Short mmCIF file of C-alpha atoms in Angstrom, two decimals:
data_model
loop_
_atom_site.label_atom_id
_atom_site.label_comp_id
_atom_site.label_asym_id
_atom_site.label_seq_id
_atom_site.Cartn_x
_atom_site.Cartn_y
_atom_site.Cartn_z
CA MET A 1 -16.69 -26.83 -12.01
CA ARG A 2 -14.53 -23.80 -11.35
CA VAL A 3 -11.15 -23.30 -9.79
CA GLU A 4 -12.64 -21.48 -6.80
CA GLU A 5 -13.63 -24.95 -5.60
CA SER A 6 -10.12 -25.02 -4.26
CA GLY A 7 -10.48 -28.34 -2.46
CA SER A 8 -11.48 -30.02 -5.72
CA TYR A 9 -8.60 -28.40 -7.56
CA ILE A 10 -6.08 -29.46 -4.93
CA HIS A 11 -7.46 -33.00 -5.03
CA ALA A 12 -7.14 -33.00 -8.81
CA MET A 13 -3.51 -31.91 -8.54
CA GLU A 14 -2.80 -34.67 -6.04
CA THR A 15 -4.53 -37.35 -8.12
CA LYS A 16 -3.26 -35.99 -11.43
CA ASP A 17 -6.75 -35.54 -12.83
CA TRP A 18 -5.40 -33.73 -15.88
CA LYS A 19 -8.75 -33.43 -17.63
CA TYR A 20 -10.19 -31.50 -14.69
CA ILE A 21 -7.05 -29.39 -14.36
CA GLU A 22 -7.03 -28.50 -18.06
CA GLU A 23 -10.72 -27.61 -17.83
CA GLN A 24 -9.89 -25.14 -15.08
CA ARG A 25 -6.95 -23.73 -16.99
CA ARG A 26 -9.20 -22.87 -19.92
CA MET A 27 -11.68 -20.98 -17.77
CA LYS A 28 -12.09 -17.22 -18.05
CA VAL A 29 -11.54 -14.92 -15.11
CA LYS A 30 -12.68 -11.35 -14.59
CA TYR A 31 -10.37 -8.45 -13.85
CA VAL A 32 -10.44 -4.68 -13.34
CA GLU A 33 -8.80 -2.47 -15.94
CA ILE A 34 -8.11 1.25 -16.05
CA GLU A 35 -8.30 1.73 -19.81
CA LYS A 36 -7.31 5.38 -19.73
CA THR A 37 -7.78 8.41 -17.50
CA GLY A 38 -11.18 8.17 -15.82
CA VAL A 39 -12.24 4.95 -17.58
CA VAL A 40 -12.61 1.68 -15.62
CA ASN A 41 -13.93 -1.57 -17.07
CA ILE A 42 -14.45 -5.17 -16.00
CA LYS A 43 -12.95 -7.53 -18.56
CA GLU A 44 -12.23 -11.24 -18.98
CA LYS A 45 -9.09 -13.19 -19.79
CA ASP A 46 -7.77 -16.73 -19.52
CA ILE A 47 -6.90 -17.87 -16.04
CA PRO A 48 -3.14 -17.33 -15.57
CA LYS A 49 -0.94 -20.41 -15.67
CA PRO A 50 1.74 -20.57 -12.96
CA GLN A 51 5.27 -20.88 -14.26
CA LYS A 52 8.12 -22.61 -12.45
CA GLY A 53 8.54 -20.96 -9.06
CA GLU A 54 5.07 -19.40 -9.07
CA ALA A 55 1.82 -20.05 -7.20
CA LEU A 56 -1.78 -19.60 -8.30
CA LEU A 57 -3.69 -17.32 -5.95
CA LYS A 58 -7.39 -16.59 -5.59
CA LEU A 59 -7.97 -12.96 -4.59
CA LEU A 60 -10.06 -12.41 -1.45
CA TYR A 61 -9.83 -8.67 -0.69
CA GLY A 62 -8.05 -5.71 -2.20
CA GLY A 63 -7.64 -2.03 -1.42
CA ILE A 64 -7.49 0.97 -3.74
CA CYS A 65 -4.15 2.68 -3.18
CA GLY A 66 -3.39 6.35 -3.71
CA SER A 67 -1.28 5.31 -6.70
CA ASP A 68 -4.32 3.53 -8.17
CA LEU A 69 -6.35 6.70 -7.73
CA ASN A 70 -3.57 8.74 -9.38
CA SER A 71 -3.60 6.30 -12.30
CA TYR A 72 -7.36 6.75 -12.57
CA ARG A 73 -6.95 10.53 -12.47
CA GLY A 74 -4.08 10.54 -14.95
CA LYS A 75 -1.72 12.04 -12.37
CA SER A 76 0.71 9.16 -11.92
CA PRO A 77 4.24 9.82 -13.22
CA TYR A 78 4.74 6.06 -13.75
CA THR A 79 1.52 4.54 -15.14
CA LYS A 80 1.10 3.39 -18.75
CA TYR A 81 -2.39 2.52 -19.99
CA PRO A 82 -4.25 0.26 -20.08
CA VAL A 83 -3.32 -1.17 -16.69
CA ILE A 84 -4.80 -3.60 -14.18
CA PRO A 85 -4.60 -1.72 -10.86
CA GLY A 86 -4.04 -3.13 -7.40
CA HIS A 87 -1.16 -4.18 -5.18
CA GLU A 88 -2.88 -4.27 -1.78
CA PHE A 89 -4.53 -7.66 -1.41
CA SER A 90 -5.16 -10.85 0.49
CA ALA A 91 -5.46 -14.18 -1.29
CA GLU A 92 -5.77 -17.91 -0.84
CA ILE A 93 -3.14 -20.20 -2.32
CA ILE A 94 -4.88 -22.48 -4.83
CA SER A 95 -1.87 -24.37 -6.16
CA ILE A 96 1.82 -24.21 -5.30
CA GLU A 97 4.86 -26.39 -5.85
CA ASP A 98 6.93 -27.77 -3.00
CA ASN A 99 8.92 -24.97 -1.42
CA GLU A 100 11.26 -24.21 1.47
CA LEU A 101 9.03 -21.45 2.87
CA GLY A 102 6.37 -23.81 4.23
CA LEU A 103 3.70 -22.32 1.97
CA GLU A 104 0.85 -24.67 1.12
CA ALA A 105 -2.45 -24.64 -0.76
CA GLY A 106 -5.26 -23.22 1.36
CA MET A 107 -3.10 -20.68 3.22
CA ILE A 108 -4.17 -17.03 3.44
CA VAL A 109 -1.36 -14.82 2.17
CA THR A 110 -0.29 -11.43 0.93
CA ALA A 111 2.66 -10.61 -1.30
CA ASN A 112 5.43 -8.13 -1.97
CA PRO A 113 4.28 -6.34 -5.16
CA TYR A 114 7.48 -4.41 -5.97
CA PHE A 115 9.40 -6.30 -8.65
CA ASN A 116 13.10 -5.51 -8.94
CA CYS A 117 15.64 -6.35 -11.64
CA GLY A 118 18.17 -7.98 -9.30
CA HIS A 119 21.30 -6.68 -11.02
CA CYS A 120 21.32 -2.86 -10.86
CA TYR A 121 23.50 -0.91 -8.41
CA PRO A 122 20.91 -0.61 -5.59
CA CYS A 123 19.77 -4.22 -6.06
CA ASN A 124 23.38 -5.38 -5.70
CA LYS A 125 23.54 -3.40 -2.45
CA GLY A 126 20.37 -5.08 -1.16
CA LEU A 127 18.24 -1.97 -1.67
CA VAL A 128 15.74 -3.84 -3.82
CA ASN A 129 12.89 -1.49 -2.87
CA CYS A 130 14.52 1.31 -4.87
CA CYS A 131 15.60 -0.71 -7.88
CA THR A 132 16.37 1.58 -10.83
CA ASP A 133 13.86 -0.43 -12.89
CA ASN A 134 11.25 -0.92 -10.16
CA GLN A 135 8.03 -2.49 -11.45
CA THR A 136 5.22 -2.08 -8.92
CA MET A 137 2.06 -4.09 -9.56
CA GLY A 138 -0.74 -1.85 -10.75
CA VAL A 139 1.63 0.92 -11.79
CA GLN A 140 4.57 -0.02 -14.02
CA ARG A 141 3.12 -3.52 -14.56
CA ASN A 142 -0.32 -5.08 -14.30
CA GLY A 143 -1.63 -5.44 -10.79
CA GLY A 144 -3.63 -7.85 -8.72
CA PHE A 145 -7.26 -6.81 -9.19
CA ALA A 146 -8.32 -10.05 -10.86
CA GLU A 147 -10.12 -13.13 -9.62
CA TYR A 148 -6.91 -15.16 -9.93
CA ILE A 149 -3.28 -14.14 -10.25
CA THR A 150 0.10 -15.81 -10.19
CA MET A 151 2.94 -14.68 -7.94
CA PRO A 152 6.54 -15.78 -7.46
CA ILE A 153 6.62 -18.01 -4.39
CA GLU A 154 9.49 -16.04 -2.86
CA ARG A 155 7.24 -12.95 -2.73
CA ILE A 156 4.37 -14.62 -0.88
CA TYR A 157 3.97 -14.31 2.91
CA ASN A 158 1.90 -16.53 5.17
CA CYS A 159 -0.81 -14.57 7.00
CA ASN A 160 -2.83 -17.42 8.51
CA THR A 161 -4.70 -16.40 11.71
CA ILE A 162 -5.15 -12.82 10.43
CA ASP A 163 -8.57 -11.71 9.15
CA PRO A 164 -8.27 -11.65 5.31
CA LYS A 165 -9.78 -8.13 5.26
CA GLN A 166 -6.90 -7.00 7.46
CA VAL A 167 -4.33 -8.93 5.45
CA ALA A 168 -5.12 -6.62 2.52
CA LEU A 169 -3.96 -3.71 4.72
CA ILE A 170 -0.47 -5.11 5.35
CA GLU A 171 1.08 -3.67 2.17
CA PRO A 172 -0.09 -0.07 2.74
CA PHE A 173 0.96 -0.36 6.38
CA CYS A 174 4.43 -1.36 5.20
CA ILE A 175 4.72 1.80 3.10
CA GLY A 176 4.15 4.04 6.11
CA TYR A 177 6.18 1.78 8.40
CA HIS A 178 9.19 1.70 6.07
CA GLY A 179 9.10 5.48 5.85
CA ILE A 180 9.11 5.87 9.63
CA LYS A 181 12.00 3.42 9.87
CA GLN A 182 13.98 5.79 7.65
CA ALA A 183 14.03 8.29 10.51
CA ASP A 184 15.98 7.82 13.73
CA ILE A 185 13.02 8.17 16.06
CA THR A 186 13.61 7.90 19.78
CA LYS A 187 11.00 7.67 22.51
CA GLY A 188 9.46 11.06 23.21
CA ASP A 189 10.30 12.63 19.85
CA LYS A 190 7.63 14.88 18.40
CA VAL A 191 6.61 13.73 14.94
CA LEU A 192 4.38 15.56 12.44
CA VAL A 193 2.79 13.54 9.63
CA VAL A 194 1.48 15.78 6.85
CA GLY A 195 -1.32 13.95 5.06
CA ALA A 196 -4.17 12.05 6.72
CA GLY A 197 -4.70 9.46 4.01
CA THR A 198 -4.11 5.76 4.56
CA ILE A 199 -0.33 5.96 4.23
CA GLY A 200 -0.17 8.99 6.51
CA VAL A 201 -2.30 7.25 9.13
CA PHE A 202 -0.14 4.12 8.97
CA ALA A 203 3.01 6.26 9.22
CA ALA A 204 1.55 7.94 12.31
CA ILE A 205 0.64 4.58 13.86
CA SER A 206 4.16 3.33 13.15
CA ALA A 207 5.69 6.37 14.84
CA LYS A 208 3.45 5.73 17.86
CA LEU A 209 4.74 2.14 17.98
CA MET A 210 8.24 3.60 18.26
CA GLY A 211 7.30 5.75 21.24
CA ALA A 212 6.88 9.13 19.55
CA THR A 213 4.32 11.83 20.29
CA VAL A 214 2.52 12.13 16.98
CA TYR A 215 0.59 14.96 15.37
CA MET A 216 -1.15 14.88 12.00
CA CYS A 217 -1.77 17.73 9.57
CA ASP A 218 -4.23 17.97 6.68
CA ILE A 219 -6.75 20.31 5.12
CA ALA A 220 -9.52 17.74 5.79
CA GLU A 221 -10.61 18.27 9.40
CA GLU A 222 -12.94 15.25 9.29
CA LYS A 223 -10.09 12.90 8.45
CA LEU A 224 -7.91 14.36 11.18
CA ASN A 225 -10.59 13.95 13.83
CA TYR A 226 -11.20 10.39 12.64
CA ALA A 227 -7.49 9.54 12.96
CA LYS A 228 -7.31 11.05 16.44
CA GLU A 229 -10.43 9.23 17.61
CA HIS A 230 -9.59 5.76 16.34
CA PHE A 231 -5.80 5.49 16.07
CA GLY A 232 -4.40 7.22 19.13
CA ILE A 233 -2.97 10.28 17.39
CA ASP A 234 -1.88 12.78 20.04
CA GLY A 235 -2.95 15.94 18.24
CA ILE A 236 -4.05 17.44 14.94
CA LEU A 237 -3.14 20.52 12.93
CA ILE A 238 -5.61 21.84 10.35
CA ASN A 239 -3.67 23.39 7.48
CA LYS A 240 -5.89 26.37 6.65
CA ASP A 241 -3.15 28.72 5.45
CA ALA A 242 0.60 29.30 5.79
CA GLN A 243 0.39 31.63 8.79
CA THR A 244 -2.03 29.41 10.71
CA PHE A 245 0.21 26.42 10.01
CA GLN A 246 3.30 28.19 11.31
CA ASP A 247 1.49 29.49 14.40
CA GLU A 248 0.24 25.99 15.25
CA VAL A 249 3.68 24.44 14.80
CA GLU A 250 5.23 27.01 17.14
CA LYS A 251 2.46 26.53 19.68
CA ILE A 252 2.73 22.72 19.72
CA THR A 253 6.55 22.62 19.82
CA ASP A 254 7.31 25.70 21.95
CA SER A 255 8.78 27.25 18.79
CA ASN A 256 11.32 24.42 18.48
CA GLY A 257 9.80 22.59 15.53
CA PHE A 258 9.21 18.85 15.19
CA ASP A 259 12.01 16.32 15.55
CA VAL A 260 10.67 14.45 12.52
CA THR A 261 8.26 15.54 9.79
CA VAL A 262 6.75 13.12 7.29
CA GLU A 263 5.44 14.14 3.86
CA ALA A 264 2.65 11.72 2.86
CA VAL A 265 0.79 13.70 0.20
CA GLY A 266 3.05 14.33 -2.79
CA LEU A 267 2.59 18.08 -3.28
CA PRO A 268 5.26 20.82 -3.33
CA SER A 269 3.33 22.76 -0.67
CA THR A 270 3.20 19.82 1.75
CA PHE A 271 6.90 19.12 1.24
CA LEU A 272 7.65 22.75 2.07
CA ASN A 273 5.39 22.46 5.13
CA CYS A 274 7.59 19.60 6.32
CA VAL A 275 10.83 21.53 5.76
CA GLU A 276 9.41 24.56 7.55
CA ALA A 277 8.01 22.58 10.48
CA ALA A 278 11.17 20.54 11.13
CA SER A 279 13.37 21.55 14.03
CA PHE A 280 17.00 22.56 13.74
CA GLY A 281 18.83 19.25 13.47
CA GLY A 282 15.54 17.60 12.54
CA GLN A 283 14.60 15.03 9.95
CA VAL A 284 12.23 15.11 6.96
CA VAL A 285 10.91 11.87 5.45
CA VAL A 286 9.34 12.03 1.99
CA ILE A 287 6.88 9.24 1.20
CA GLY A 288 4.46 11.09 -1.09
CA VAL A 289 4.74 10.85 -4.89
CA GLY A 290 3.97 13.77 -7.19
CA LYS A 291 4.72 15.30 -10.59
CA ASN A 292 5.32 18.96 -9.70
CA ASN A 293 8.48 20.82 -8.74
CA ALA A 294 9.03 22.55 -5.41
CA ASP A 295 10.61 26.00 -5.46
CA PHE A 296 12.26 26.95 -2.17
CA ASN A 297 15.42 28.40 -0.66
CA PHE A 298 17.52 25.29 -0.11
CA THR A 299 19.74 27.15 2.36
CA SER A 300 17.14 26.28 5.00
CA ILE A 301 18.43 22.70 4.75
CA GLN A 302 21.96 23.87 5.52
CA LYS A 303 20.86 26.37 8.13
CA LYS A 304 18.86 23.81 10.09
CA GLU A 305 21.25 20.95 9.26
CA LEU A 306 18.23 18.94 8.19
CA LYS A 307 18.36 15.30 7.21
CA ILE A 308 16.00 14.78 4.27
CA VAL A 309 15.41 11.20 3.23
CA GLY A 310 13.14 9.61 0.69
CA SER A 311 11.19 6.43 1.27
CA ARG A 312 10.18 4.13 -1.56
CA ASN A 313 8.09 0.97 -1.33
CA ALA A 314 9.01 -1.52 1.42
CA ARG A 315 11.24 -4.54 1.94
CA LYS A 316 10.70 -8.15 2.91
CA GLU A 317 11.61 -7.46 6.52
CA ASP A 318 8.98 -4.72 6.69
CA PHE A 319 6.32 -7.21 5.59
CA LEU A 320 7.43 -9.84 8.08
CA GLU A 321 7.51 -7.34 10.94
CA ALA A 322 4.11 -5.94 9.94
CA ILE A 323 2.59 -9.42 9.87
CA GLU A 324 3.76 -9.95 13.45
CA PHE A 325 2.26 -6.59 14.48
CA PHE A 326 -1.07 -7.62 12.96
CA LYS A 327 -0.99 -11.13 14.45
CA ASN A 328 -0.23 -9.86 17.93
CA GLY A 329 -2.86 -7.12 17.90
CA TYR A 330 -0.40 -4.25 18.30
CA ILE A 331 -2.48 -2.05 15.98
CA LYS A 332 -5.93 -1.25 17.27
CA ASN A 333 -9.07 -0.57 15.23
CA LEU A 334 -7.61 -1.83 11.97
CA ASP A 335 -11.09 -2.27 10.55
CA LYS A 336 -11.63 1.49 10.95
CA ILE A 337 -9.13 2.04 8.13
CA ILE A 338 -11.73 0.73 5.68
CA THR A 339 -14.33 3.41 4.95
CA LYS A 340 -16.32 1.64 2.24
CA SER A 341 -16.44 -1.81 0.64
CA TYR A 342 -17.47 -2.78 -2.89
CA ASP A 343 -17.68 -5.96 -4.88
CA TYR A 344 -14.80 -5.77 -7.36
CA THR A 345 -17.28 -5.84 -10.26
CA ASP A 346 -18.43 -2.40 -9.06
CA ALA A 347 -14.92 -0.99 -9.55
CA LYS A 348 -16.12 1.77 -11.87
CA LYS A 349 -18.46 3.08 -9.17
CA ALA A 350 -15.80 2.66 -6.47
CA PHE A 351 -13.19 4.71 -8.35
CA GLU A 352 -15.75 7.41 -9.12
CA ASP A 353 -16.72 7.54 -5.45
CA LEU A 354 -13.13 7.82 -4.26
CA ASP A 355 -12.29 10.43 -6.90
CA LYS A 356 -15.19 12.66 -5.84
CA ASN A 357 -15.00 12.07 -2.08
CA ALA A 358 -11.30 11.49 -1.37
CA SER A 359 -11.34 14.00 1.48
CA ASN A 360 -13.90 11.88 3.35
CA ILE A 361 -12.68 8.38 2.45
CA LEU A 362 -9.71 6.69 4.08
CA LYS A 363 -9.74 3.33 2.30
CA ILE A 364 -12.00 1.59 -0.20
CA SER A 365 -11.90 -2.20 -0.07
CA PHE A 366 -12.82 -4.65 -2.85
CA GLU A 367 -14.25 -8.06 -2.17
CA PHE A 368 -13.40 -10.74 -4.74
#
């Protein structure tokens, strides 16, 4: 008997069938590991044992994040190898102690994967998403791409009534949503999101929810057309070269620039695109993560009186608000975010596919 027979396990916990429980605790579970740059393996380990204040979760679906891909490519400024990737997931609660959050075994949940120290300066100010010692699952610490994981109960959020495939999209939505919340968007503002990956698309959708007119920019025309067709983006801008980019910005905005620009790539060139495309008195939100320096005349910030703000991770309130958006159907065509699905045991093939075809893939989903 295995722990995935969750009803049996729950019954054993209730009846204190310790022999059965110990049998389950000794079982081996499979997990995905990025051993080093470009090397992915499926390995086995003991099933994790929940500590006080933790729950045991069975993974259902997971999504490969851009940070996971950067870890695979060796381009992440934060990753140390070997690492278990993954912080976008849905799961079923297998066992959980009594708690004040109403969480029970059998519930479908997701979780906040950004661990904070709780005592640094930003943590003491409530800015736990930008803790000075942030430990994001799958990056600075092992992630969730395993058959079973444990999570602190306080980080788990009830997602019952939402399709588990969609639940795995809540975390990446929160990244884009938190970034958009960093800007003071008012109805009718023109917003440019540079980067048509998953986070960029979710940032664009979030801006639409706030009443903005939203354009997206990328070098991948196919991705832009896909976003416009399925997610209500108002217009697209293909970034062929600097002059074409500038001409398109002036055409779309009557030479005024965009009220808000969002960098969702992580390259110096795309950051500079956002500074250039922002209006006088405009705002620039930086979500993308990269290793390289940007060389530019910073006087443009003063001249335009730009507000440039970074956006890191997301907060509990972002997750709770996103869950309500998903439950109430405010975001259309969520399933269109997922381009391809793999069994998690095919992780090696999935990472290779995404690495080679990133310009044509929006999201790869794992099924556990």
